[in-house]
């Protein structure tokens, strides 16, 4: 099933590699945004099937971006998968309290990333998220 | 009897005359007993004269007389032996003639002639012739009444005293021859001699008797061991034929009482002894110069001689005579010796009754019938011998009493001395015993004391040791207490104690400080309610669930981290605490709670977590790029897309470099920060360093189209030149990265006193004022994405700050948004330069 995935990450190399990974491995349509503002705009405009959201971003970080997406009725139902290098326990505990679909820790495995997202999204359809 | 001068002695008489004288002389010499001599005299004379009666008549003191010897022949005349004749029978004038002229008389009743012969006046020669004259009628009548017709009277004189008469009576007329008269006279003379001898004998006898009495009394007075005063008194009384007597010894001193010895009849005085009687003492004192009082008859005394009270006292005791002698020695009266005599009955035989109505005997006594006269209650007066005897005895008594006094005093002194000596000996014995005992006790006491002393010394040493230990313990305790106090006071942790009820019993200043109150405010407070003890999320603990209460309840040690204590003002703070039970004899009596405010720690931990999170993120970010790109390449999925594969490899390479830089920077910071990298300081020139730095960055600047300007300054620095170049290149790197093209980046320096001030100035976007400080912290880029895109690690300024600080300098930034920034740092200049 073709998916449209929006990647919001300030790291251009990661955006590029992740996009290529999902496009090549799954053939999904991948949108990218380098900032929160850009990401919210694209999410609102494109209504992707899922958003891969980096947490550590300058100015407006991923959690604030998530809040904005949640605050917007148009985007609030888009599953958001945190794709973050912040993998500390405290961070993970904080993330579980949010209504996110899943958390995928950087550095992710590019060979399985697509499958992970597919599983998350299918699980999300069933009402439960996966946190890795 | 009439002398016949012409008629001489008969032949018989002539023959008998020498024999008579011889016998009489012999008789007188053979015996000194007067009665025998007188009896022999009258016998021989009557035998010589052949007359009817020859007698010796002795005069008494009152002029009367008594026939003391008699010889009668055939009872021709009655015996008159023992009969007395009144004084008037031989009147005083007749007695005078007998004495002074030795008148001898011969009376012839028949012729009524009396012949008298005398001694010649002034010569011891008798008259030659007897002178006759008529005799008095009454004399004739007297002789006739007596039955005498012839009488011869020759006086007997003893020492010029008329002792008596030698009388010859004859019932018939008889002539007396001169020779007979001479013989009788010779006999009378012999009798006088005999009387004198007899008197001497009597006196000698009396003297001897007196001496015997005296000796006996003296023996009694000086008898040993104690003078026999009572017996001596009785002896005196006996010697003086007294009915009683007494000896009074006056007190010799105030301590000695008067002494009284009595025997026989005693005067009766109203009270006490007569010597203590006022009248007696007054009477004796009147005659104070007198030593003896001899009162023959108290009833015949002059009214003033003896006070009537005393007369009565003696009369009541049937005492008639008294003799008192003062006992004195050397003018000191020692006492009085008194002897009393009672009345006696006197009987006397008279030749014829004495006419009581004719006491003057005007008429001669014509009856010579024996008349026995008895006189009752007559006084028995004291003789001179009595007086003499008692005087002598008194002297002996005085001496003896004085000596006794002396003896008593000496004996008393001796007794005292002996007693003193005895007492002294006893005292010495006692003292010796006491000394022995004392020495023993002293020795024992000394031993005890030494032992006690040793024990005391030991005790003192032990006590000293105990005290020392106690002092050390106290010092240790004080030190510990002080240390505890210091620890408690200095402890950064809050410490408070609770009793079993959960009330705060002590708290240290840190606890009070953390709870924002005074220590005293805490004491006594109930911990649970005062602190509003709550869980980390602010939920108040129920008392039963409170860990501290659990400690108090079951004695388990409880610890919590993150729970909240509330201050009195309502604020709270997170704590980490441990509550431990306080046990006393196994019983939980309280708990001690050690807590610390972990607000700072939580912040630090949060910062650390954040740092770790950031570092993790910063490391994972390039690693993500590397892993994902290399993964794609390795997966073969890009085999048909070589350009994409190439791109992935470039990204991987770029991020590998970034990762290397990042790791190097992180390690650099840590090593510099913890001193693990030593600044290799040496003398270097500022201009060289500035030039080398600019040269190193020139390529980058040119690539970014930035004009790099440097104005070197000559200054000697004591620094690690490589680290200085690292700092300057970092700053120049940042300036170039964040400067627009065609802008200028300047490196300048100037010397300010002892420092050199470097400045890297750019014309970039500038730094917000709220980040001027933060940008020197790790991973605090103003624009992280841009920075990373420029190859920054976010650690460059942090490394610059560490290097500058290691050189003793300071680094800061001045910036204005839109106008660029100027980074300054100072370094000390080496003065020698």
PDB file of N, CA, C and O in Angstrom, chain A residues 10-11 13-14 16-18 20-21 23-25 34 54-56 58-59 84-88 90-91 105-112, chain B residues 609-610 612-614 616-618 620-621 623-625 627-629 631-632 635 637-638 641 644 647-648 651 654-655 658 783-785 788:
ATOM      1  N   UNK A  10      15.636  18.826  10.838  1.00  0.00           N
ATOM      2  CA  UNK A  10      16.500  19.935  10.432  1.00  0.00           C
ATOM      3  C   UNK A  10      17.794  19.418   9.816  1.00  0.00           C
ATOM      4  O   UNK A  10      18.560  20.199   9.281  1.00  0.00           O
ATOM      5  N   UNK A  11      18.132  18.161   9.974  1.00  0.00           N
ATOM      6  CA  UNK A  11      19.353  17.619   9.405  1.00  0.00           C
ATOM      7  C   UNK A  11      19.072  17.199   7.947  1.00  0.00           C
ATOM      8  O   UNK A  11      18.334  16.242   7.682  1.00  0.00           O
ATOM      9  N   UNK A  13      21.069  15.836   5.754  1.00  0.00           N
ATOM     10  CA  UNK A  13      21.599  14.531   5.369  1.00  0.00           C
ATOM     11  C   UNK A  13      20.636  13.427   5.775  1.00  0.00           C
ATOM     12  O   UNK A  13      20.417  12.453   5.042  1.00  0.00           O
ATOM     13  N   UNK A  14      20.082  13.618   6.972  1.00  0.00           N
ATOM     14  CA  UNK A  14      19.154  12.587   7.444  1.00  0.00           C
ATOM     15  C   UNK A  14      17.874  12.619   6.631  1.00  0.00           C
ATOM     16  O   UNK A  14      17.301  11.580   6.266  1.00  0.00           O
ATOM     17  N   UNK A  16      17.554  13.468   3.588  1.00  0.00           N
ATOM     18  CA  UNK A  16      17.843  12.910   2.257  1.00  0.00           C
ATOM     19  C   UNK A  16      17.975  11.397   2.307  1.00  0.00           C
ATOM     20  O   UNK A  16      17.393  10.668   1.463  1.00  0.00           O
ATOM     21  N   UNK A  17      18.708  10.897   3.287  1.00  0.00           N
ATOM     22  CA  UNK A  17      18.926   9.449   3.371  1.00  0.00           C
ATOM     23  C   UNK A  17      17.631   8.735   3.706  1.00  0.00           C
ATOM     24  O   UNK A  17      17.326   7.666   3.147  1.00  0.00           O
ATOM     25  N   UNK A  18      16.845   9.324   4.638  1.00  0.00           N
ATOM     26  CA  UNK A  18      15.594   8.678   5.045  1.00  0.00           C
ATOM     27  C   UNK A  18      14.592   8.663   3.885  1.00  0.00           C
ATOM     28  O   UNK A  18      13.892   7.666   3.641  1.00  0.00           O
ATOM     29  N   UNK A  20      15.267   8.709   0.723  1.00  0.00           N
ATOM     30  CA  UNK A  20      15.710   7.736  -0.264  1.00  0.00           C
ATOM     31  C   UNK A  20      15.427   6.321   0.212  1.00  0.00           C
ATOM     32  O   UNK A  20      15.000   5.445  -0.562  1.00  0.00           O
ATOM     33  N   UNK A  21      15.620   6.127   1.489  1.00  0.00           N
ATOM     34  CA  UNK A  21      15.408   4.794   2.066  1.00  0.00           C
ATOM     35  C   UNK A  21      13.962   4.353   1.892  1.00  0.00           C
ATOM     36  O   UNK A  21      13.675   3.224   1.438  1.00  0.00           O
ATOM     37  N   UNK A  23      11.665   5.664  -0.100  1.00  0.00           N
ATOM     38  CA  UNK A  23      11.268   5.641  -1.509  1.00  0.00           C
ATOM     39  C   UNK A  23      11.796   4.361  -2.162  1.00  0.00           C
ATOM     40  O   UNK A  23      11.052   3.686  -2.913  1.00  0.00           O
ATOM     41  N   UNK A  24      13.039   4.039  -1.937  1.00  0.00           N
ATOM     42  CA  UNK A  24      13.643   2.884  -2.574  1.00  0.00           C
ATOM     43  C   UNK A  24      13.077   1.592  -2.030  1.00  0.00           C
ATOM     44  O   UNK A  24      12.682   0.681  -2.742  1.00  0.00           O
ATOM     45  N   UNK A  25      13.018   1.525  -0.642  1.00  0.00           N
ATOM     46  CA  UNK A  25      12.622   0.264  -0.016  1.00  0.00           C
ATOM     47  C   UNK A  25      11.126  -0.003  -0.165  1.00  0.00           C
ATOM     48  O   UNK A  25      10.711  -1.118  -0.420  1.00  0.00           O
ATOM     49  N   UNK A  34      12.465  20.961   6.536  1.00  0.00           N
ATOM     50  CA  UNK A  34      13.692  21.187   7.320  1.00  0.00           C
ATOM     51  C   UNK A  34      13.433  21.912   8.619  1.00  0.00           C
ATOM     52  O   UNK A  34      14.345  22.097   9.425  1.00  0.00           O
ATOM     53  N   UNK A  54      11.389  14.712  13.703  1.00  0.00           N
ATOM     54  CA  UNK A  54      12.588  14.799  14.543  1.00  0.00           C
ATOM     55  C   UNK A  54      12.226  15.613  15.787  1.00  0.00           C
ATOM     56  O   UNK A  54      11.408  16.520  15.745  1.00  0.00           O
ATOM     57  N   UNK A  55      12.850  15.290  16.894  1.00  0.00           N
ATOM     58  CA  UNK A  55      12.536  16.018  18.154  1.00  0.00           C
ATOM     59  C   UNK A  55      13.427  17.233  18.323  1.00  0.00           C
ATOM     60  O   UNK A  55      12.967  18.330  18.608  1.00  0.00           O
ATOM     61  N   UNK A  56      14.746  17.038  18.194  1.00  0.00           N
ATOM     62  CA  UNK A  56      15.678  18.139  18.438  1.00  0.00           C
ATOM     63  C   UNK A  56      15.830  18.988  17.189  1.00  0.00           C
ATOM     64  O   UNK A  56      16.575  18.666  16.284  1.00  0.00           O
ATOM     65  N   UNK A  58      16.088  23.261  16.011  1.00  0.00           N
ATOM     66  CA  UNK A  58      16.199  24.632  16.520  1.00  0.00           C
ATOM     67  C   UNK A  58      14.868  25.374  16.427  1.00  0.00           C
ATOM     68  O   UNK A  58      13.985  24.984  15.679  1.00  0.00           O
ATOM     69  N   UNK A  59      14.794  26.416  17.226  1.00  0.00           N
ATOM     70  CA  UNK A  59      13.594  27.270  17.292  1.00  0.00           C
ATOM     71  C   UNK A  59      12.395  26.500  17.835  1.00  0.00           C
ATOM     72  O   UNK A  59      12.072  26.639  18.995  1.00  0.00           O
ATOM     73  N   UNK A  84      13.962  10.070  16.502  1.00  0.00           N
ATOM     74  CA  UNK A  84      14.804  10.952  17.322  1.00  0.00           C
ATOM     75  C   UNK A  84      16.080  10.283  17.770  1.00  0.00           C
ATOM     76  O   UNK A  84      16.129   9.066  17.931  1.00  0.00           O
ATOM     77  N   UNK A  85      17.087  11.143  17.913  1.00  0.00           N
ATOM     78  CA  UNK A  85      18.355  10.669  18.487  1.00  0.00           C
ATOM     79  C   UNK A  85      18.334  10.765  20.024  1.00  0.00           C
ATOM     80  O   UNK A  85      19.277  10.363  20.695  1.00  0.00           O
ATOM     81  N   UNK A  86      17.286  11.341  20.552  1.00  0.00           N
ATOM     82  CA  UNK A  86      17.177  11.431  22.010  1.00  0.00           C
ATOM     83  C   UNK A  86      16.615  10.112  22.522  1.00  0.00           C
ATOM     84  O   UNK A  86      15.408   9.849  22.429  1.00  0.00           O
ATOM     85  N   UNK A  87      17.467   9.281  22.994  1.00  0.00           N
ATOM     86  CA  UNK A  87      17.060   7.923  23.338  1.00  0.00           C
ATOM     87  C   UNK A  87      17.235   7.638  24.834  1.00  0.00           C
ATOM     88  O   UNK A  87      17.299   6.483  25.269  1.00  0.00           O
ATOM     89  N   UNK A  88      17.341   8.708  25.637  1.00  0.00           N
ATOM     90  CA  UNK A  88      17.506   8.475  27.086  1.00  0.00           C
ATOM     91  C   UNK A  88      16.199   8.018  27.703  1.00  0.00           C
ATOM     92  O   UNK A  88      15.110   8.260  27.180  1.00  0.00           O
ATOM     93  N   UNK A  90      14.650   9.021  30.294  1.00  0.00           N
ATOM     94  CA  UNK A  90      13.743  10.114  30.657  1.00  0.00           C
ATOM     95  C   UNK A  90      12.993  10.602  29.424  1.00  0.00           C
ATOM     96  O   UNK A  90      11.791  10.901  29.506  1.00  0.00           O
ATOM     97  N   UNK A  91      13.733  10.662  28.320  1.00  0.00           N
ATOM     98  CA  UNK A  91      13.086  11.098  27.090  1.00  0.00           C
ATOM     99  C   UNK A  91      11.993  10.113  26.699  1.00  0.00           C
ATOM    100  O   UNK A  91      10.871  10.501  26.364  1.00  0.00           O
ATOM    101  N   UNK A 105      14.183   5.187  17.270  1.00  0.00           N
ATOM    102  CA  UNK A 105      15.415   5.819  17.733  1.00  0.00           C
ATOM    103  C   UNK A 105      16.446   5.843  16.621  1.00  0.00           C
ATOM    104  O   UNK A 105      16.640   4.851  15.914  1.00  0.00           O
ATOM    105  N   UNK A 106      17.113   6.984  16.517  1.00  0.00           N
ATOM    106  CA  UNK A 106      18.249   7.131  15.614  1.00  0.00           C
ATOM    107  C   UNK A 106      19.456   6.528  16.269  1.00  0.00           C
ATOM    108  O   UNK A 106      19.591   6.636  17.500  1.00  0.00           O
ATOM    109  N   UNK A 107      20.376   5.968  15.631  1.00  0.00           N
ATOM    110  CA  UNK A 107      20.357   5.702  14.164  1.00  0.00           C
ATOM    111  C   UNK A 107      19.529   4.450  13.863  1.00  0.00           C
ATOM    112  O   UNK A 107      19.745   3.423  14.496  1.00  0.00           O
ATOM    113  N   UNK A 108      18.577   4.647  13.008  1.00  0.00           N
ATOM    114  CA  UNK A 108      17.688   3.540  12.679  1.00  0.00           C
ATOM    115  C   UNK A 108      18.371   2.641  11.647  1.00  0.00           C
ATOM    116  O   UNK A 108      19.350   3.016  11.000  1.00  0.00           O
ATOM    117  N   UNK A 109      17.780   1.459  11.523  1.00  0.00           N
ATOM    118  CA  UNK A 109      18.310   0.524  10.521  1.00  0.00           C
ATOM    119  C   UNK A 109      17.589   0.803   9.192  1.00  0.00           C
ATOM    120  O   UNK A 109      16.369   0.640   9.109  1.00  0.00           O
ATOM    121  N   UNK A 110      18.280   1.270   8.183  1.00  0.00           N
ATOM    122  CA  UNK A 110      17.609   1.654   6.928  1.00  0.00           C
ATOM    123  C   UNK A 110      16.948   0.458   6.209  1.00  0.00           C
ATOM    124  O   UNK A 110      15.983   0.640   5.507  1.00  0.00           O
ATOM    125  N   UNK A 111      17.404  -0.723   6.569  1.00  0.00           N
ATOM    126  CA  UNK A 111      16.862  -1.888   5.856  1.00  0.00           C
ATOM    127  C   UNK A 111      15.507  -2.285   6.413  1.00  0.00           C
ATOM    128  O   UNK A 111      14.730  -2.969   5.724  1.00  0.00           O
ATOM    129  N   UNK A 112      15.222  -1.877   7.641  1.00  0.00           N
ATOM    130  CA  UNK A 112      13.960  -2.281   8.256  1.00  0.00           C
ATOM    131  C   UNK A 112      13.056  -1.106   8.532  1.00  0.00           C
ATOM    132  O   UNK A 112      11.943  -1.285   9.060  1.00  0.00           O
TER     133      UNK A 112
ATOM    134  N   UNK B 609      21.281  14.939  32.404  1.00  0.00           N
ATOM    135  CA  UNK B 609      20.464  14.139  31.481  1.00  0.00           C
ATOM    136  C   UNK B 609      20.326  14.840  30.126  1.00  0.00           C
ATOM    137  O   UNK B 609      20.427  14.211  29.055  1.00  0.00           O
ATOM    138  N   UNK B 610      20.130  16.146  30.303  1.00  0.00           N
ATOM    139  CA  UNK B 610      19.985  16.905  29.057  1.00  0.00           C
ATOM    140  C   UNK B 610      21.279  16.877  28.260  1.00  0.00           C
ATOM    141  O   UNK B 610      21.275  16.718  27.034  1.00  0.00           O
ATOM    142  N   UNK B 612      23.669  14.585  28.431  1.00  0.00           N
ATOM    143  CA  UNK B 612      23.835  13.251  27.848  1.00  0.00           C
ATOM    144  C   UNK B 612      22.907  13.084  26.650  1.00  0.00           C
ATOM    145  O   UNK B 612      23.273  12.529  25.607  1.00  0.00           O
ATOM    146  N   UNK B 613      21.704  13.625  26.899  1.00  0.00           N
ATOM    147  CA  UNK B 613      20.724  13.546  25.818  1.00  0.00           C
ATOM    148  C   UNK B 613      21.216  14.286  24.575  1.00  0.00           C
ATOM    149  O   UNK B 613      21.131  13.794  23.436  1.00  0.00           O
ATOM    150  N   UNK B 614      21.817  15.494  24.884  1.00  0.00           N
ATOM    151  CA  UNK B 614      22.332  16.293  23.759  1.00  0.00           C
ATOM    152  C   UNK B 614      23.509  15.581  23.085  1.00  0.00           C
ATOM    153  O   UNK B 614      23.578  15.466  21.846  1.00  0.00           O
ATOM    154  N   UNK B 616      24.199  12.492  23.191  1.00  0.00           N
ATOM    155  CA  UNK B 616      23.665  11.322  22.507  1.00  0.00           C
ATOM    156  C   UNK B 616      23.072  11.718  21.154  1.00  0.00           C
ATOM    157  O   UNK B 616      23.318  11.089  20.124  1.00  0.00           O
ATOM    158  N   UNK B 617      22.314  12.802  21.282  1.00  0.00           N
ATOM    159  CA  UNK B 617      21.673  13.287  20.050  1.00  0.00           C
ATOM    160  C   UNK B 617      22.708  13.714  19.026  1.00  0.00           C
ATOM    161  O   UNK B 617      22.636  13.362  17.834  1.00  0.00           O
ATOM    162  N   UNK B 618      23.744  14.490  19.532  1.00  0.00           N
ATOM    163  CA  UNK B 618      24.754  15.003  18.617  1.00  0.00           C
ATOM    164  C   UNK B 618      25.572  13.868  18.000  1.00  0.00           C
ATOM    165  O   UNK B 618      26.023  13.971  16.860  1.00  0.00           O
ATOM    166  N   UNK B 620      24.374  10.649  17.743  1.00  0.00           N
ATOM    167  CA  UNK B 620      23.482   9.807  16.953  1.00  0.00           C
ATOM    168  C   UNK B 620      23.124  10.456  15.602  1.00  0.00           C
ATOM    169  O   UNK B 620      22.847   9.744  14.619  1.00  0.00           O
ATOM    170  N   UNK B 621      23.154  11.795  15.594  1.00  0.00           N
ATOM    171  CA  UNK B 621      22.724  12.464  14.358  1.00  0.00           C
ATOM    172  C   UNK B 621      23.654  12.144  13.163  1.00  0.00           C
ATOM    173  O   UNK B 621      23.178  11.631  12.129  1.00  0.00           O
ATOM    174  N   UNK B 623      25.694   9.778  13.110  1.00  0.00           N
ATOM    175  CA  UNK B 623      25.715   8.327  12.992  1.00  0.00           C
ATOM    176  C   UNK B 623      24.493   7.820  12.218  1.00  0.00           C
ATOM    177  O   UNK B 623      24.584   6.838  11.444  1.00  0.00           O
ATOM    178  N   UNK B 624      23.371   8.514  12.442  1.00  0.00           N
ATOM    179  CA  UNK B 624      22.149   8.156  11.704  1.00  0.00           C
ATOM    180  C   UNK B 624      22.372   8.320  10.203  1.00  0.00           C
ATOM    181  O   UNK B 624      21.997   7.459   9.394  1.00  0.00           O
ATOM    182  N   UNK B 625      22.998   9.462   9.884  1.00  0.00           N
ATOM    183  CA  UNK B 625      23.270   9.710   8.460  1.00  0.00           C
ATOM    184  C   UNK B 625      24.202   8.643   7.914  1.00  0.00           C
ATOM    185  O   UNK B 625      23.970   8.098   6.807  1.00  0.00           O
ATOM    186  N   UNK B 627      24.788   5.614   9.126  1.00  0.00           N
ATOM    187  CA  UNK B 627      24.213   4.268   9.091  1.00  0.00           C
ATOM    188  C   UNK B 627      23.177   4.133   7.959  1.00  0.00           C
ATOM    189  O   UNK B 627      23.141   3.132   7.231  1.00  0.00           O
ATOM    190  N   UNK B 628      22.366   5.140   7.867  1.00  0.00           N
ATOM    191  CA  UNK B 628      21.289   5.048   6.859  1.00  0.00           C
ATOM    192  C   UNK B 628      21.869   5.061   5.425  1.00  0.00           C
ATOM    193  O   UNK B 628      21.462   4.263   4.564  1.00  0.00           O
ATOM    194  N   UNK B 629      22.836   5.941   5.204  1.00  0.00           N
ATOM    195  CA  UNK B 629      23.400   6.014   3.850  1.00  0.00           C
ATOM    196  C   UNK B 629      24.180   4.773   3.514  1.00  0.00           C
ATOM    197  O   UNK B 629      24.014   4.177   2.434  1.00  0.00           O
ATOM    198  N   UNK B 631      23.846   1.942   4.920  1.00  0.00           N
ATOM    199  CA  UNK B 631      22.891   0.845   4.865  1.00  0.00           C
ATOM    200  C   UNK B 631      22.254   0.725   3.489  1.00  0.00           C
ATOM    201  O   UNK B 631      22.092  -0.383   2.952  1.00  0.00           O
ATOM    202  N   UNK B 632      21.892   1.882   2.972  1.00  0.00           N
ATOM    203  CA  UNK B 632      21.272   1.878   1.653  1.00  0.00           C
ATOM    204  C   UNK B 632      22.267   1.367   0.614  1.00  0.00           C
ATOM    205  O   UNK B 632      21.914   0.562  -0.254  1.00  0.00           O
ATOM    206  N   UNK B 635      22.818  -2.232   1.059  1.00  0.00           N
ATOM    207  CA  UNK B 635      21.658  -3.087   0.786  1.00  0.00           C
ATOM    208  C   UNK B 635      21.575  -3.473  -0.689  1.00  0.00           C
ATOM    209  O   UNK B 635      20.895  -4.442  -1.041  1.00  0.00           O
ATOM    210  N   UNK B 637      20.272  -1.716  -2.761  1.00  0.00           N
ATOM    211  CA  UNK B 637      19.093  -1.109  -3.370  1.00  0.00           C
ATOM    212  C   UNK B 637      19.490   0.023  -4.326  1.00  0.00           C
ATOM    213  O   UNK B 637      18.724   0.408  -5.194  1.00  0.00           O
ATOM    214  N   UNK B 638      20.654   0.536  -4.141  1.00  0.00           N
ATOM    215  CA  UNK B 638      21.063   1.676  -4.974  1.00  0.00           C
ATOM    216  C   UNK B 638      22.017   1.251  -6.089  1.00  0.00           C
ATOM    217  O   UNK B 638      22.646   2.097  -6.717  1.00  0.00           O
ATOM    218  N   UNK B 641      21.285   2.784  -8.991  1.00  0.00           N
ATOM    219  CA  UNK B 641      21.303   4.252  -8.930  1.00  0.00           C
ATOM    220  C   UNK B 641      22.655   4.688  -8.427  1.00  0.00           C
ATOM    221  O   UNK B 641      22.824   5.070  -7.254  1.00  0.00           O
ATOM    222  N   UNK B 644      23.021   8.085  -6.813  1.00  0.00           N
ATOM    223  CA  UNK B 644      22.467   8.155  -5.459  1.00  0.00           C
ATOM    224  C   UNK B 644      23.386   7.438  -4.476  1.00  0.00           C
ATOM    225  O   UNK B 644      23.593   7.885  -3.338  1.00  0.00           O
ATOM    226  N   UNK B 647      26.095   9.705  -3.790  1.00  0.00           N
ATOM    227  CA  UNK B 647      25.656  10.759  -2.854  1.00  0.00           C
ATOM    228  C   UNK B 647      25.590  10.248  -1.436  1.00  0.00           C
ATOM    229  O   UNK B 647      26.014  10.912  -0.492  1.00  0.00           O
ATOM    230  N   UNK B 648      25.115   9.046  -1.288  1.00  0.00           N
ATOM    231  CA  UNK B 648      25.018   8.480   0.056  1.00  0.00           C
ATOM    232  C   UNK B 648      26.394   8.328   0.680  1.00  0.00           C
ATOM    233  O   UNK B 648      26.617   8.594   1.868  1.00  0.00           O
ATOM    234  N   UNK B 651      27.587  11.671   1.788  1.00  0.00           N
ATOM    235  CA  UNK B 651      26.960  12.041   3.066  1.00  0.00           C
ATOM    236  C   UNK B 651      27.588  11.249   4.205  1.00  0.00           C
ATOM    237  O   UNK B 651      27.902  11.783   5.283  1.00  0.00           O
ATOM    238  N   UNK B 654      31.000  12.745   4.910  1.00  0.00           N
ATOM    239  CA  UNK B 654      30.893  14.047   5.577  1.00  0.00           C
ATOM    240  C   UNK B 654      30.509  13.876   7.044  1.00  0.00           C
ATOM    241  O   UNK B 654      31.080  14.490   7.954  1.00  0.00           O
ATOM    242  N   UNK B 655      29.543  12.995   7.272  1.00  0.00           N
ATOM    243  CA  UNK B 655      29.093  12.813   8.661  1.00  0.00           C
ATOM    244  C   UNK B 655      30.119  12.042   9.494  1.00  0.00           C
ATOM    245  O   UNK B 655      30.176  12.211  10.716  1.00  0.00           O
ATOM    246  N   UNK B 658      32.310  14.688  10.574  1.00  0.00           N
ATOM    247  CA  UNK B 658      31.624  15.450  11.637  1.00  0.00           C
ATOM    248  C   UNK B 658      31.674  14.688  12.951  1.00  0.00           C
ATOM    249  O   UNK B 658      31.927  15.270  14.029  1.00  0.00           O
ATOM    250  N   UNK B 783      22.330  29.028  15.885  1.00  0.00           N
ATOM    251  CA  UNK B 783      21.566  28.365  14.829  1.00  0.00           C
ATOM    252  C   UNK B 783      22.236  27.029  14.551  1.00  0.00           C
ATOM    253  O   UNK B 783      23.239  26.926  13.838  1.00  0.00           O
ATOM    254  N   UNK B 784      21.687  26.008  15.194  1.00  0.00           N
ATOM    255  CA  UNK B 784      22.340  24.714  15.162  1.00  0.00           C
ATOM    256  C   UNK B 784      22.408  24.130  13.744  1.00  0.00           C
ATOM    257  O   UNK B 784      23.435  23.609  13.311  1.00  0.00           O
ATOM    258  N   UNK B 785      21.298  24.265  13.078  1.00  0.00           N
ATOM    259  CA  UNK B 785      21.253  23.662  11.737  1.00  0.00           C
ATOM    260  C   UNK B 785      22.297  24.299  10.837  1.00  0.00           C
ATOM    261  O   UNK B 785      23.068  23.621  10.144  1.00  0.00           O
ATOM    262  N   UNK B 788      25.694  23.290  11.993  1.00  0.00           N
ATOM    263  CA  UNK B 788      26.083  21.945  11.560  1.00  0.00           C
ATOM    264  C   UNK B 788      26.342  21.891  10.067  1.00  0.00           C
ATOM    265  O   UNK B 788      27.219  21.194   9.596  1.00  0.00           O
TER     266      UNK B 788
END
